[in-house]
PDB file of C-alpha atoms in Angstrom:
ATOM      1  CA  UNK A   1      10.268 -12.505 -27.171  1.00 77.00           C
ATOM      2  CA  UNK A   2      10.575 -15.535 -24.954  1.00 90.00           C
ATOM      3  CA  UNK A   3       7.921 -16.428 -22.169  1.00 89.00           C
ATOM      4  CA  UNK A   4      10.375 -15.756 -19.686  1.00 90.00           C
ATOM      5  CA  UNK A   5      11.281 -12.212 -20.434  1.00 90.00           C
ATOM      6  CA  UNK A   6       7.766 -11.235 -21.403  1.00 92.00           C
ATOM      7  CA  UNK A   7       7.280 -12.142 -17.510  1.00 92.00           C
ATOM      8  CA  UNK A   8      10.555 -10.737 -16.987  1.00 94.00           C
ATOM      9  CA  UNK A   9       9.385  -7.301 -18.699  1.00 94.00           C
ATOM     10  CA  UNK A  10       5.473  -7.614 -17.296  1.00 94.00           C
ATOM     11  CA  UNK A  11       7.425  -7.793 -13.179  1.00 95.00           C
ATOM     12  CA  UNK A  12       9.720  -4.939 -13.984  1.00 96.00           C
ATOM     13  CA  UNK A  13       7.143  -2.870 -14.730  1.00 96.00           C
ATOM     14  CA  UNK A  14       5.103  -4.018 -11.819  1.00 97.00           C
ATOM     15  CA  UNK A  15       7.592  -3.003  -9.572  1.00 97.00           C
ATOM     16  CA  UNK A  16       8.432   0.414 -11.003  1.00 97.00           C
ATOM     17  CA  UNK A  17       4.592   0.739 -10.858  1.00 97.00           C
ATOM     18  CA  UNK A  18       4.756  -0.178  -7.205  1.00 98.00           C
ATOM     19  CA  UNK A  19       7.469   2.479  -6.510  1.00 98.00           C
ATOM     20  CA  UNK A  20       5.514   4.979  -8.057  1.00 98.00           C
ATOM     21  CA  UNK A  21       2.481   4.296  -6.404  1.00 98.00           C
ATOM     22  CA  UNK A  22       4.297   4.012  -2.817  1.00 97.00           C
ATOM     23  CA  UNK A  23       6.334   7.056  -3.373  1.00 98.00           C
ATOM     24  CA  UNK A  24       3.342   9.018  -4.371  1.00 98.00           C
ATOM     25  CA  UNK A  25       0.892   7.590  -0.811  1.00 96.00           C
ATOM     26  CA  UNK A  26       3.930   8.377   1.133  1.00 96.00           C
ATOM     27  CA  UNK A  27       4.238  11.745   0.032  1.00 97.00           C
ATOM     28  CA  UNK A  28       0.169  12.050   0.458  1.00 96.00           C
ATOM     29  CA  UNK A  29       0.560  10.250   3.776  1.00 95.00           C
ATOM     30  CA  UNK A  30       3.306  12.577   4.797  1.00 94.00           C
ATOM     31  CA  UNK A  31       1.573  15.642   4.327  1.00 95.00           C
ATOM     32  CA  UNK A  32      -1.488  14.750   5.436  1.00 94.00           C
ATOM     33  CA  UNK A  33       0.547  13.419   8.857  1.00 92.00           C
ATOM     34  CA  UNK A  34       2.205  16.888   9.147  1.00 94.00           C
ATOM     35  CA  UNK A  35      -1.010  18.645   8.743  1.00 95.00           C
ATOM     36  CA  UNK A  36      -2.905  16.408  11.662  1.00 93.00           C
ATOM     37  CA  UNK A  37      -0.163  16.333  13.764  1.00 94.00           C
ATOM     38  CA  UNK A  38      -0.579  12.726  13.714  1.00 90.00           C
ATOM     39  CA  UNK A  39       1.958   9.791  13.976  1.00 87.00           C
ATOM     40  CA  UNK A  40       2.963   7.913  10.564  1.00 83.00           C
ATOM     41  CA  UNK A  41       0.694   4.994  10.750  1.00 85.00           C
ATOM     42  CA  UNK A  42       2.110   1.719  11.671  1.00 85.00           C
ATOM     43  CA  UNK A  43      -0.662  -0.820  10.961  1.00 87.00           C
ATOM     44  CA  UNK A  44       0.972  -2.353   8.406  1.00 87.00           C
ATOM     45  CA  UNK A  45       3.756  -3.434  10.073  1.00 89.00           C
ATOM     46  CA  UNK A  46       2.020  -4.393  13.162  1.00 90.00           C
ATOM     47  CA  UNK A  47       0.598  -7.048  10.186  1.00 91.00           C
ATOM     48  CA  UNK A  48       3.632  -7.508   9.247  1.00 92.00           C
ATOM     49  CA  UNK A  49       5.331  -8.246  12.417  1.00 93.00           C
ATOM     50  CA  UNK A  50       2.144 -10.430  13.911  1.00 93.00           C
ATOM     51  CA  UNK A  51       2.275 -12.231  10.204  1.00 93.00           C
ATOM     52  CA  UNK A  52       5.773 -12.958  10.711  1.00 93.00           C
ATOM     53  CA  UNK A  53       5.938 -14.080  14.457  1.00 93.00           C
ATOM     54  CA  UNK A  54       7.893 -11.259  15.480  1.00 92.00           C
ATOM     55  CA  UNK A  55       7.479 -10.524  19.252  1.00 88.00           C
ATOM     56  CA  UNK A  56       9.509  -7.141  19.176  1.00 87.00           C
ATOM     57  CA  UNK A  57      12.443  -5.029  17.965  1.00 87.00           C
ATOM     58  CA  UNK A  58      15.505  -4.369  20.018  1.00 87.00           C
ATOM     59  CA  UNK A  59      14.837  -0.586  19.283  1.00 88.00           C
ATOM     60  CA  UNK A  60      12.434   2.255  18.357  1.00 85.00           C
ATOM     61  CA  UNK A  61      15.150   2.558  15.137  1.00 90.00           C
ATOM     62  CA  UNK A  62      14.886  -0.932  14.302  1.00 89.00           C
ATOM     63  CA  UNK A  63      10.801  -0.846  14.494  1.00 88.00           C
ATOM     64  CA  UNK A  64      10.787   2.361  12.441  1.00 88.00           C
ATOM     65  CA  UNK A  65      13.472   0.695   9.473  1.00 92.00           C
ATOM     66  CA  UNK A  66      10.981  -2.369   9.956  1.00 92.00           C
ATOM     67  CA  UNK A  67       7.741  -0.125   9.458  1.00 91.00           C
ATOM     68  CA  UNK A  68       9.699   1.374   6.635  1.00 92.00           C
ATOM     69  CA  UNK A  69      10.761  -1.390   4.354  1.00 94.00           C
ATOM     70  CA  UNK A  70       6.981  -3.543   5.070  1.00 94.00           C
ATOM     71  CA  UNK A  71       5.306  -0.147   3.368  1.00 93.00           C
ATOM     72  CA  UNK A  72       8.047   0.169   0.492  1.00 96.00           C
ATOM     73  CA  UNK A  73       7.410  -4.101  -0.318  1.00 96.00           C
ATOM     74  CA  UNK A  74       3.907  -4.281   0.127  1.00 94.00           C
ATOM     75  CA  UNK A  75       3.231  -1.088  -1.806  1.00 96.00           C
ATOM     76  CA  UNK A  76       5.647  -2.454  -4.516  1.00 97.00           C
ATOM     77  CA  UNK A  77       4.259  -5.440  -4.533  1.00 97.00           C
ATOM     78  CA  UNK A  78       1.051  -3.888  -4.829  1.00 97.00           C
ATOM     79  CA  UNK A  79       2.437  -2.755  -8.357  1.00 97.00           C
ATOM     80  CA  UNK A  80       2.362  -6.496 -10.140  1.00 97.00           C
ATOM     81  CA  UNK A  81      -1.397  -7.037  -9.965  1.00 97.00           C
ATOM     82  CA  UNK A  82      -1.528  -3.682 -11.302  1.00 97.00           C
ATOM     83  CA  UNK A  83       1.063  -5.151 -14.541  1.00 96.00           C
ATOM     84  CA  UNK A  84      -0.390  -8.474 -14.311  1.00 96.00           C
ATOM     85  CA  UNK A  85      -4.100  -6.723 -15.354  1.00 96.00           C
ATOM     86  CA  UNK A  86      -2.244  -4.627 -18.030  1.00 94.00           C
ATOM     87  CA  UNK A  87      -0.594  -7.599 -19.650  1.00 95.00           C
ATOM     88  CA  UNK A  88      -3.886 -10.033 -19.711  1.00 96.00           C
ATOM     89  CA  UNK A  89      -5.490  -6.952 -21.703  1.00 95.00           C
ATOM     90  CA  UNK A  90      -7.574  -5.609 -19.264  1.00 97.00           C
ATOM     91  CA  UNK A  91      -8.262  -1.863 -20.407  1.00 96.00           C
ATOM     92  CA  UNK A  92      -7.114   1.209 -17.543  1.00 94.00           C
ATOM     93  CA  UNK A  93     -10.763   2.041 -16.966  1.00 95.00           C
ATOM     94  CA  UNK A  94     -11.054  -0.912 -15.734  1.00 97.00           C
ATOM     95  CA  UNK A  95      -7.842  -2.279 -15.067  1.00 96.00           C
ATOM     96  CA  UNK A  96      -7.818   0.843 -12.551  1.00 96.00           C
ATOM     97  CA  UNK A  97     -10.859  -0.023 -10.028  1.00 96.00           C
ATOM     98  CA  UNK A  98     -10.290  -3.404 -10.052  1.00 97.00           C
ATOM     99  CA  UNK A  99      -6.834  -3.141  -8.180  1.00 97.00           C
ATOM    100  CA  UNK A 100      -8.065  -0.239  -6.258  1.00 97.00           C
ATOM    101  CA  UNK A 101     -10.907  -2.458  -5.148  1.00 96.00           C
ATOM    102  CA  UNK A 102      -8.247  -5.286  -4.686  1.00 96.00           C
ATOM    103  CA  UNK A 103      -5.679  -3.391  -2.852  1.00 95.00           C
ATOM    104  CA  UNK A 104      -8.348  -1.103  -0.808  1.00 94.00           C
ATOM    105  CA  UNK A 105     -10.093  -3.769   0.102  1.00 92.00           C
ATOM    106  CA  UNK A 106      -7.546  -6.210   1.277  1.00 90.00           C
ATOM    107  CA  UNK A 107      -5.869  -3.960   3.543  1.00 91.00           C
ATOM    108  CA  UNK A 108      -9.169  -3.047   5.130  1.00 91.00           C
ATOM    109  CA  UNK A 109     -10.236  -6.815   5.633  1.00 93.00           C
ATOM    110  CA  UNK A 110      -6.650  -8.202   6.306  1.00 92.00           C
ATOM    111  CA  UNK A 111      -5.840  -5.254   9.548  1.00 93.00           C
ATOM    112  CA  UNK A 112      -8.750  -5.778  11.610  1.00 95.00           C
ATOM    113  CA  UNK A 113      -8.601  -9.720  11.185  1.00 94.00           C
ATOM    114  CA  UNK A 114      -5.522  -9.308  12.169  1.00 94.00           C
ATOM    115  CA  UNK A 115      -6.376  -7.561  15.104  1.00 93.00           C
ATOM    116  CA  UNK A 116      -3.850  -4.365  14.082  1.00 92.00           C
ATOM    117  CA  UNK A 117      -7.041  -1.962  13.803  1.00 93.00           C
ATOM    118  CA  UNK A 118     -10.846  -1.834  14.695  1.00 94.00           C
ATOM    119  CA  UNK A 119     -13.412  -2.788  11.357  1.00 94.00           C
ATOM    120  CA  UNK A 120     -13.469  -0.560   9.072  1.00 93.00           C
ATOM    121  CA  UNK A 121     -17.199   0.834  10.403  1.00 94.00           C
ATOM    122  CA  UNK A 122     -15.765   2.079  13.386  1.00 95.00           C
ATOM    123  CA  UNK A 123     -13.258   4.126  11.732  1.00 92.00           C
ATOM    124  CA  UNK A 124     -15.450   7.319  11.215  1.00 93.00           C
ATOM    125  CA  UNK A 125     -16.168   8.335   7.952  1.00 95.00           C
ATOM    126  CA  UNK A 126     -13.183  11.163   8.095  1.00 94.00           C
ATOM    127  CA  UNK A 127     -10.555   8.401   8.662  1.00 92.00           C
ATOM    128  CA  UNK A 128     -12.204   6.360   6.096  1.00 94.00           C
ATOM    129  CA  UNK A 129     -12.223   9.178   4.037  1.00 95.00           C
ATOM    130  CA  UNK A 130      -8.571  10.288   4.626  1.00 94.00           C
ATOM    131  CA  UNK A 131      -7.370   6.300   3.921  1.00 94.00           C
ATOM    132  CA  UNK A 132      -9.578   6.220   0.409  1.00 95.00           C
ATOM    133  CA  UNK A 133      -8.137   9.168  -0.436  1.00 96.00           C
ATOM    134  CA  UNK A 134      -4.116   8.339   0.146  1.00 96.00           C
ATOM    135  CA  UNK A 135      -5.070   4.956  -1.885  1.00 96.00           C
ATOM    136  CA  UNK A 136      -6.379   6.620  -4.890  1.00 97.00           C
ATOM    137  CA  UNK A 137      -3.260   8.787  -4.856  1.00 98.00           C
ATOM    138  CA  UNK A 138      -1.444   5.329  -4.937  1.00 97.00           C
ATOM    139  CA  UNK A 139      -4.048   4.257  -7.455  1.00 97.00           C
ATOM    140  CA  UNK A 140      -3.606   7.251  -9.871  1.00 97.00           C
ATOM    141  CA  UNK A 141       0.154   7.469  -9.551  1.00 97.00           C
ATOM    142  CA  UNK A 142       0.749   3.458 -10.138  1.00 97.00           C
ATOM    143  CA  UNK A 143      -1.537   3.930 -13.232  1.00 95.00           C
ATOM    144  CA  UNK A 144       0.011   6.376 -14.745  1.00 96.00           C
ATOM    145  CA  UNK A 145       3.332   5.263 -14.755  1.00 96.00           C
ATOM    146  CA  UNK A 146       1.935   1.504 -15.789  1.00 95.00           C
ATOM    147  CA  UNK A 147       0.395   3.576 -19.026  1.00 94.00           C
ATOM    148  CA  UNK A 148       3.416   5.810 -19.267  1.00 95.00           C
ATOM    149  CA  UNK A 149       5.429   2.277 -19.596  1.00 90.00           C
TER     150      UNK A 149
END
């Protein structure tokens, strides 16, 4: 196989890795949500939208389809490292940490120094808690399906 579609093939499976992963922290997220009778959370595309330059949304429809499609791409995207570590060899065990530690991480650096939420030592170790957790379910699902590839 060519260069080309070996990155072809190593991106397609980043992507359905994403989806997985997304679709399985949104159904966490959801539930969890429901249970708290909390809002969906929006911090990412407050990111998004400061990120971008985008002052505001002509409606509440347009910032929820906004809100929407920034947690479907950056949780897909999220799915590539996740290939990229398969394809350079890198076993699960550790493959598996390493972009939980990546993806965790970032978002928890990248929101406050964005100004989109207070440091991550002022969440209170519930939140904190509730935020590892819904990541790991991302974590475990993306896995999966990158092995089941």
């Amino acid at each position: 196989m060519s260069v080309v579609g070996r990155a072809a093939g190593v991106l397609a499976r980043g992507v359905v890795t994403g989806v997985a992963g997304t679709a399985a922290m949104t159904l966490s997220s959801t539930v969890e949500s429901r249970v708290r009778h909390r809002p969906a959370s929006t911090a990412p595309a407050r990111a998004a939208q400061k990120v971008l330059h985008i002052d505001d949304f002509s409606s509440d429809q347009a910032r929820a389809r906004f809100s929407t499609a920034v947690h479907w791409s950056y949780g897909t995207g999220w799915g590539v490292p996740r290939a990229l570590l398969g394809a350079a060899g890198v076993p699960p065990a550790v493959a598996a940490p390493v972009h939980f530690a990546a993806m965790w991480g970032g978002a928890a650096v990248m929101l406050p120094a964005l100004g989109v939420t207070p440091p991550v030592t002022r969440w209170g170790s519930t939140e904190v808690g509730i935020d590892l957790f819904h990541h790991l379910v991302y974590e475990t699902a993306a896995g999966l399906v990158h092995q089941a590839l």
